[in-house]
CSV table of C-alpha atoms and ligand atoms in Angstrom, one decimal:
chain,number,residue,atom,x,y,z
A,1,MET,CA,0.2,-0.1,0.6
A,2,ASN,CA,1.3,3.6,-1.1
A,3,ASP,CA,2.1,5.8,1.9
A,4,ILE,CA,0.8,8.7,1.7
A,5,THR,CA,1.8,12.2,3.7
A,6,CYS,CA,-1.0,13.4,6.4
A,7,PRO,CA,-1.8,17.3,5.9
A,8,LYS,CA,-1.6,18.6,9.1
A,9,CYS,CA,2.0,17.0,10.0
A,10,GLY,CA,3.9,15.4,7.1
A,11,GLY,CA,4.7,12.8,8.4
A,12,LEU,CA,4.1,9.7,6.1
A,13,THR,CA,0.8,7.4,7.2
A,14,GLN,CA,-1.4,4.6,5.7
A,15,GLY,CA,-4.4,5.8,5.2
A,16,LEU,CA,-6.5,9.4,6.0
A,17,ILE,CA,-9.5,9.8,9.0
A,18,ASP,CA,-11.7,12.3,8.3
A,19,GLY,CA,-8.8,14.0,5.9
A,20,LEU,CA,-5.7,13.7,9.1
A,21,CYS,CA,-3.3,10.8,10.3
A,22,LYS,CA,-4.3,8.8,12.4
A,23,ASP,CA,-3.0,10.8,15.3
A,24,CYS,CA,-3.7,14.1,14.1
A,25,PHE,CA,-7.0,12.3,14.3
A,26,PHE,CA,-6.8,12.2,17.6
A,27,LYS,CA,-5.8,15.1,18.3
A,28,ALA,CA,-7.9,17.0,16.8
A,29,SER,CA,-10.7,15.6,18.0
A,30,HIS,CA,-13.3,16.0,20.9
A,31,LEU,CA,-14.7,12.8,22.6
A,32,ILE,CA,-17.4,14.9,23.9
A,33,GLU,CA,-18.1,18.8,24.4
A,34,ALA,CA,-20.1,21.2,25.9
A,35,PRO,CA,-21.4,25.0,25.8
A,36,LEU,CA,-19.2,26.6,28.4
A,37,VAL,CA,-22.8,27.5,30.5
A,38,LEU,CA,-26.0,25.5,30.8
A,39,TYR,CA,-28.7,27.0,31.4
A,40,ALA,CA,-31.8,24.2,33.4
A,41,LYS,CA,-35.2,26.5,33.6
A,42,ILE,CA,-37.5,26.5,36.1
A,43,CYS,CA,-41.3,27.6,37.4
A,44,PRO,CA,-40.3,29.7,40.8
A,45,THR,CA,-44.4,29.2,41.9
A,46,CYS,CA,-44.5,24.9,40.7
A,47,GLY,CA,-41.3,23.9,39.9
A,48,ALA,CA,-41.6,22.8,36.8
A,49,GLN,CA,-39.1,22.1,34.5
A,50,LEU,CA,-38.2,22.6,31.1
A,51,LEU,CA,-37.2,20.0,29.4
A,52,LYS,CA,-36.9,19.2,25.3
A,53,GLY,CA,-39.2,21.6,24.5
A,54,LYS,CA,-41.8,20.8,27.6
A,55,TRP,CA,-42.5,21.4,31.1
A,56,ASN,CA,-42.8,18.5,34.0
A,57,ASN,CA,-42.7,18.0,37.3
A,58,ASP,CA,-41.1,14.7,37.5
A,59,TYR,CA,-37.3,15.2,38.2
A,60,THR,CA,-35.2,17.2,41.2
A,61,ILE,CA,-33.8,19.6,40.8
A,62,PRO,CA,-30.5,17.6,40.2
A,63,GLU,CA,-31.9,15.5,37.9
A,64,ILE,CA,-32.6,18.4,35.7
A,65,VAL,CA,-29.0,19.6,35.3
A,66,ILE,CA,-27.9,16.1,34.9
A,67,GLN,CA,-30.8,16.2,31.6
A,68,THR,CA,-29.8,18.7,31.0
A,69,ALA,CA,-25.6,18.7,30.5
A,70,GLU,CA,-26.7,15.4,28.6
A,71,ASP,CA,-29.1,17.0,26.7
A,72,ALA,CA,-26.6,19.8,25.5
A,73,LEU,CA,-23.4,17.0,25.1
A,74,LEU,CA,-21.9,17.2,21.5
A,75,ILE,CA,-20.7,13.4,21.5
A,76,HIS,CA,-18.2,12.1,19.2
A,77,ASP,CA,-19.3,10.7,15.6
A,78,LYS,CA,-17.2,8.1,15.0
A,79,ALA,CA,-18.0,6.4,18.9
A,80,ASP,CA,-18.9,3.8,19.9
A,81,ASP,CA,-20.0,1.8,23.4
A,82,ILE,CA,-19.7,5.0,24.8
A,83,GLU,CA,-20.4,5.3,28.7
A,84,LEU,CA,-21.0,8.9,30.6
A,85,CYS,CA,-20.8,10.3,34.0
A,86,ILE,CA,-22.6,13.3,35.2
A,87,GLU,CA,-21.7,14.6,38.4
A,88,PRO,CA,-24.0,17.7,39.3
A,89,LYS,CA,-22.1,20.1,42.3
A,90,GLN,CA,-23.9,23.2,43.7
A,91,MET,CA,-22.8,25.8,43.5
A,92,THR,CA,-24.8,28.6,44.8
A,93,PRO,CA,-28.2,28.1,45.0
A,94,HIS,CA,-29.4,28.3,41.1
A,95,VAL,CA,-25.5,27.6,40.2
A,96,TYR,CA,-24.2,23.7,39.7
A,97,ARG,CA,-21.0,23.7,39.0
A,98,VAL,CA,-21.0,19.6,36.2
A,99,LYS,CA,-18.3,17.2,35.8
A,100,ILE,CA,-18.6,15.1,32.8
A,101,GLU,CA,-16.7,12.2,32.6
A,102,ALA,CA,-17.1,9.9,29.4
A,103,SER,CA,-15.1,6.6,28.1
A,104,ALA,CA,-15.8,4.7,24.4
A,105,THR,CA,-14.1,3.4,21.3
A,106,ILE,CA,-13.4,5.7,18.3
A,107,LEU,CA,-12.3,2.9,15.5
A,108,GLY,CA,-11.7,0.1,18.2
A,109,GLU,CA,-9.2,2.5,19.9
A,110,PRO,CA,-10.0,3.8,24.2
A,111,VAL,CA,-11.3,7.3,24.8
A,112,GLN,CA,-11.9,8.7,27.9
A,113,GLN,CA,-12.6,12.6,28.6
A,114,SER,CA,-13.1,14.9,31.2
A,115,ILE,CA,-15.0,18.4,31.1
A,116,GLU,CA,-16.4,21.0,33.3
A,117,THR,CA,-19.8,22.8,32.3
A,118,GLU,CA,-21.3,24.9,34.6
A,119,ALA,CA,-25.2,25.1,34.6
A,120,ARG,CA,-27.0,27.9,35.9
A,121,ILE,CA,-31.3,27.5,37.0
A,122,THR,CA,-33.0,30.0,35.5
A,123,ARG,CA,-36.2,30.8,37.1
A,124,ILE,CA,-38.8,31.8,34.2
A,125,ALA,CA,-43.2,30.5,34.6
A,126,CYS,CA,-44.2,28.0,33.0
A,127,ASP,CA,-47.6,26.7,30.8
A,128,MET,CA,-49.6,26.5,33.7
A,129,CYS,CA,-49.0,29.0,35.3
A,130,SER,CA,-48.3,32.0,33.3
A,131,ARG,CA,-51.9,30.8,32.2
A,132,MET,CA,-53.2,30.8,34.9
A,133,SER,CA,-50.9,34.7,36.5
A,134,GLY,CA,-53.4,35.4,32.7
A,135,ASN,CA,-56.7,34.5,33.6
A,136,TYR,CA,-56.7,32.1,31.3
A,137,PHE,CA,-59.6,29.5,31.0
A,138,GLU,CA,-61.5,27.3,28.3
A,139,ALA,CA,-64.8,26.1,30.6
A,140,ILE,CA,-66.9,27.5,33.4
A,141,LEU,CA,-67.8,25.0,35.4
A,142,GLN,CA,-71.7,26.5,37.6
A,143,ILE,CA,-72.5,24.4,41.0
A,144,ARG,CA,-75.9,24.7,41.2
A,145,ALA,CA,-78.5,22.7,43.5
A,146,ALA,CA,-82.2,21.4,41.5
A,147,SER,CA,-84.4,23.8,44.0
A,148,ARG,CA,-82.4,24.4,46.3
A,149,HIS,CA,-78.7,25.3,47.6
A,150,PRO,CA,-76.2,23.3,47.8
A,151,THR,CA,-75.1,22.5,51.0
A,152,GLU,CA,-71.4,23.2,52.5
A,153,GLU,CA,-70.6,19.1,53.1
A,154,GLU,CA,-71.7,19.9,49.2
A,155,LYS,CA,-70.0,22.4,47.9
A,156,LYS,CA,-66.4,21.1,51.0
A,157,ARG,CA,-67.2,17.1,48.8
A,158,CYS,CA,-67.0,18.9,45.1
A,159,MET,CA,-63.8,20.4,45.7
A,160,GLN,CA,-62.5,17.3,46.8
A,161,ILE,CA,-63.7,15.4,43.8
A,162,ILE,CA,-62.9,18.4,42.0
A,163,ASN,CA,-58.7,18.7,43.3
A,164,ASN,CA,-57.8,15.2,42.9
A,165,THR,CA,-59.5,14.8,39.3
A,166,LEU,CA,-57.2,17.6,38.8
A,167,ASP,CA,-53.5,16.7,40.7
A,168,LYS,CA,-54.2,12.8,38.8
A,169,MET,CA,-54.4,14.5,35.2
A,170,GLN,CA,-51.7,17.2,36.6
A,171,LYS,CA,-50.2,13.3,37.1
A,172,LYS,CA,-50.6,12.2,33.8
A,173,GLY,CA,-48.9,15.2,32.7
A,174,ASP,CA,-52.2,17.3,31.4
A,175,ARG,CA,-50.8,21.1,32.0
A,176,THR,CA,-55.1,21.9,31.6
A,177,ALA,CA,-55.7,21.0,34.7
A,178,PHE,CA,-56.4,23.7,36.5
A,179,ILE,CA,-58.4,26.5,37.7
A,180,THR,CA,-57.8,29.8,37.6
A,181,ASN,CA,-60.8,31.5,39.6
A,182,SER,CA,-63.5,30.4,41.6
A,183,ALA,CA,-66.0,32.6,42.9
A,184,GLU,CA,-69.3,32.2,45.3
A,185,ALA,CA,-72.4,32.8,43.6
A,186,ARG,CA,-76.3,33.8,45.5
A,187,ASP,CA,-76.7,30.2,44.5
A,188,GLY,CA,-72.9,27.8,44.1
A,189,ILE,CA,-70.1,28.1,43.1
A,190,ASP,CA,-68.7,29.3,39.9
A,191,LEU,CA,-65.3,27.9,39.0
A,192,TYR,CA,-62.7,28.9,36.0
A,193,MET,CA,-61.1,25.9,34.9
A,194,GLY,CA,-58.2,25.9,32.3
A,195,SER,CA,-59.8,23.0,30.1
A,196,ALA,CA,-63.2,21.7,29.4
A,197,ASN,CA,-61.5,18.2,29.2
A,198,ALA,CA,-61.2,17.5,32.3
A,199,THR,CA,-63.9,20.1,33.4
A,200,ARG,CA,-66.2,17.3,31.5
A,201,ILE,CA,-64.5,14.6,33.8
A,202,ILE,CA,-65.1,16.2,36.7
A,203,CYS,CA,-68.9,16.7,36.1
A,204,LYS,CA,-69.1,12.9,35.1
A,205,GLU,CA,-66.9,11.9,38.5
A,206,ILE,CA,-68.9,14.7,40.2
A,207,VAL,CA,-72.3,13.2,39.1
A,208,ALA,CA,-71.0,9.2,39.6
A,209,GLU,CA,-70.7,10.3,43.6
A,210,LEU,CA,-73.3,12.6,44.0
A,211,GLY,CA,-76.2,11.9,41.8
A,212,GLY,CA,-77.9,15.5,39.9
A,213,GLY,CA,-76.3,15.7,36.5
A,214,PHE,CA,-74.8,18.2,33.9
A,215,ALA,CA,-75.4,19.8,30.4
A,216,GLU,CA,-72.6,21.5,28.7
A,217,SER,CA,-72.7,24.2,25.3
A,218,SER,CA,-70.2,26.8,24.2
A,219,SER,CA,-70.7,30.6,23.7
A,220,LEU,CA,-68.1,33.0,21.3
A,221,PHE,CA,-65.9,34.3,23.9
A,222,GLY,CA,-64.8,36.7,21.0
A,223,ARG,CA,-61.9,36.5,18.9
A,224,LYS,CA,-57.7,35.6,18.7
A,225,ASP,CA,-56.0,36.4,16.1
A,226,GLY,CA,-58.8,36.1,13.6
A,227,LYS,CA,-60.2,33.0,15.0
A,228,GLU,CA,-63.3,33.0,17.0
A,229,VAL,CA,-62.6,31.9,20.0
A,230,TYR,CA,-65.3,29.0,22.6
A,231,ARG,CA,-66.0,28.5,25.6
A,232,MET,CA,-67.5,26.5,26.9
A,233,THR,CA,-69.8,26.6,30.4
A,234,PHE,CA,-70.4,23.2,32.3
A,235,SER,CA,-74.3,23.6,34.7
A,236,LEU,CA,-73.9,21.2,36.9
A,237,ARG,CA,-77.2,21.0,38.8
A,238,LEU,CA,-77.1,18.6,41.5
A,239,PRO,CA,-80.4,16.6,42.6
A,240,GLU,CA,-83.1,18.6,44.6
A,241,PHE,CA,-82.4,15.7,47.2
A,242,MET,CA,-79.9,14.2,48.7
A,243,PRO,CA,-77.8,10.5,50.6
A,244,GLY,CA,-79.6,10.1,53.8
A,245,ASP,CA,-82.4,13.1,52.8
A,246,ILE,CA,-86.2,11.2,54.3
A,247,ILE,CA,-88.8,13.0,52.1
A,248,GLU,CA,-92.7,12.6,51.7
A,249,PHE,CA,-95.9,12.6,49.3
A,250,LYS,CA,-99.3,11.7,49.9
A,251,ASP,CA,-98.9,8.0,52.0
A,252,LYS,CA,-94.9,7.6,51.0
A,253,VAL,CA,-92.1,7.6,53.6
A,254,VAL,CA,-88.7,7.9,51.4
A,255,GLU,CA,-84.5,7.3,52.7
A,256,ILE,CA,-83.3,8.4,49.5
A,257,LYS,CA,-80.1,6.6,48.1
A,258,LYS,CA,-79.3,7.8,45.1
A,259,PHE,CA,-81.3,10.5,43.4
A,260,SER,CA,-80.0,11.1,40.2
A,261,LYS,CA,-81.1,10.6,36.8
A,262,SER,CA,-83.1,7.5,38.5
A,263,VAL,CA,-83.6,7.5,41.6
A,264,THR,CA,-83.3,4.5,45.0
A,265,GLY,CA,-83.8,4.4,48.0
A,266,THR,CA,-85.9,3.1,51.0
A,267,ASP,CA,-89.9,2.4,50.9
A,268,LEU,CA,-89.9,3.5,55.3
A,269,ILE,CA,-93.7,2.2,55.2
A,270,LYS,CA,-93.7,-1.0,53.1
A,271,SER,CA,-89.7,-1.7,54.3
A,272,GLY,CA,-89.0,-1.8,50.4
A,273,ARG,CA,-86.5,-1.0,47.7
A,274,PHE,CA,-88.2,2.2,46.3
A,275,ILE,CA,-86.9,3.1,42.6
A,276,SER,CA,-88.8,6.0,40.8
A,277,SER,CA,-87.5,8.9,39.0
A,278,PRO,CA,-87.7,12.8,39.5
A,279,ASP,CA,-90.2,12.9,36.8
A,280,ASP,CA,-92.4,11.1,38.7
A,281,MET,CA,-91.2,12.1,42.0
A,282,LYS,CA,-93.2,16.2,42.4
A,283,GLY,CA,-94.5,16.8,45.8
A,284,PHE,CA,-92.0,15.3,47.5
A,285,VAL,CA,-91.0,17.6,50.4
A,286,LEU,CA,-87.8,16.6,52.5
A,287,ILE,CA,-88.6,16.3,56.3
A,288,ALA,CA,-85.4,14.5,57.8
A,289,LYS,CA,-82.8,13.5,57.4
A,290,ARG,CA,-81.1,10.7,58.8
A,291,SER,CA,-77.6,11.8,59.7
A,292,THR,CA,-79.2,15.0,62.5
A,293,ALA,CA,-82.1,12.0,63.0
A,294,LYS,CA,-83.8,11.8,66.7
A,295,LYS,CA,-82.9,9.0,69.0
A,296,ALA,CA,-85.3,7.0,70.8
A,297,VAL,CA,-85.3,3.7,73.3
A,298,VAL,CA,-86.8,0.7,72.2
A,299,VAL,CA,-89.1,-0.9,75.0
A,300,SER,CA,-89.6,-3.5,73.2
A,301,ILE,CA,-89.4,-5.9,70.6
A,302,GLU,CA,-92.9,-8.3,69.7
A,303,LYS,CA,-92.9,-9.7,66.4
A,304,ASP,CA,-93.3,-6.9,63.5
A,305,GLU,CA,-93.6,-4.4,66.5
A,306,MET,CA,-92.1,-2.6,68.8
A,307,MET,CA,-92.7,-0.2,71.5
A,308,LEU,CA,-90.8,3.1,71.4
A,309,LEU,CA,-90.1,5.7,73.9
A,310,ASP,CA,-91.0,9.1,72.2
A,311,PRO,CA,-88.1,11.6,72.4
A,312,ASP,CA,-90.1,14.4,72.6
A,313,ASN,CA,-92.6,13.6,75.0
A,314,PHE,CA,-91.5,10.4,76.3
A,315,GLU,CA,-94.9,8.1,75.8
A,316,THR,CA,-94.5,4.5,74.1
A,317,VAL,CA,-95.5,4.2,71.0
A,318,THR,CA,-96.0,1.0,69.2
A,319,VAL,CA,-94.0,1.4,65.5
A,320,LYS,CA,-93.0,-1.1,62.8
A,321,ILE,CA,-90.7,-3.1,62.9
A,322,PRO,CA,-87.9,-1.7,60.1
A,323,VAL,CA,-86.9,-4.3,57.9
A,324,PRO,CA,-82.8,-4.3,58.2
A,325,PHE,CA,-83.6,-3.9,62.1
A,326,SER,CA,-80.3,-5.4,64.2
A,327,ALA,CA,-81.7,-3.6,68.1
A,328,SER,CA,-82.4,-4.8,70.7
A,329,GLU,CA,-84.4,-3.8,73.8
A,330,GLY,CA,-82.9,-1.0,75.4
A,331,ASP,CA,-81.0,0.3,72.6
A,332,GLU,CA,-81.2,3.4,71.3
A,333,VAL,CA,-82.6,3.8,67.5
A,334,PRO,CA,-82.6,6.7,65.2
A,335,VAL,CA,-86.0,7.5,64.7
A,336,ILE,CA,-88.3,10.7,62.4
A,337,LYS,CA,-91.9,12.3,62.7
A,338,ALA,CA,-94.4,11.5,59.0
A,339,SER,CA,-97.1,12.5,58.6
A,340,ILE,CA,-98.7,9.2,60.0
A,341,GLY,CA,-97.3,9.6,63.2
A,342,LEU,CA,-92.3,7.7,64.1
A,343,VAL,CA,-90.8,6.1,62.5
A,344,ALA,CA,-87.8,3.6,63.0
A,345,LEU,CA,-85.4,3.9,60.6
A,346,PRO,CA,-83.5,0.6,59.3
A,347,ASP,CA,-79.8,-0.2,60.3
A,348,GLU,CA,-78.5,1.6,57.8
A,349,THR,CA,-76.5,-0.4,54.8
A,350,SER,CA,-74.4,0.1,52.6
A,351,ARG,CA,-73.6,4.8,52.6
A,352,LYS,CA,-71.0,5.1,50.7
A,353,ASN,CA,-72.9,7.4,48.4
A,354,ASP,CA,-73.4,9.5,51.4
A,355,LEU,CA,-72.6,12.8,52.3
B,401,ZN,ZN1,-0.8,14.0,11.0
B,402,ZN,ZN1,-45.1,26.4,36.8
């Protein structure tokens, strides 16, 4: 084979690599290179980090420094079997020294190199926080109740469901799952939501637990960049009656278990299951709640009946034994007053849907 002259050192060599002899090639080659200063972007409000153009909350600050260094690293294109060791060391609250050690093979020759760079933490509002501070919203969620106002308990439970759902969606990477603003309305709450999709999921969760229903509508909000911008409104209506409500109409006294598209409960007069729909229940009125029912002492128990001490006047009253019922003589049992007189409540069955 003919020797060739290296253009750099003038030495004779058998072949050129990237136009140089082997010695000159390795002297000129860097296994790794990195900018002198790197910038790791972190949101000062929520701690999210920007990586490859996307905000996320998945890493600690040292991890984000390592990632930023790795992303900025230039590795020789002929390198194989590359091993990297990146060690960040905090110098000030916002500055890290980053030591990067690399080993690899280039054209079969083992090569090692170690470099240092500086990573500066820059604080910049993330997409979510800048939208929130800019009052951005995609949907309005109106929480109301049918023929009444939502109770404080219901409002609290709704907010728990909303925050849990938003948390879960944020953890899955949905950065529009947030509340921009909230306002107490006379008959409920209005929430300004970052995502219509998240709001729809929230409505379904609330209805599944508390009953009621929701309707969505969209309206023209304005124009942005020549495009029409629509905002969704979700009207969530909690049911007229809640689990544990005891309602009465004509000869029926019913304890509500669920009041949504269909209504289920216990018929307290017939001791049976009550099934109906809101449309067929016009005229029912709330007469008591299980949670605030008075207690009466059981004086004696017969076959289908028992004697109770009326908690209001301590007279003995004979009432039907509800089903299911496990109290014994001397125990206290919850009772309510209906038009037909004192009614004993059955044992509580599964009340997980109750407030
Ligand atoms: Zn040379
Ligand atoms: Zn943020």
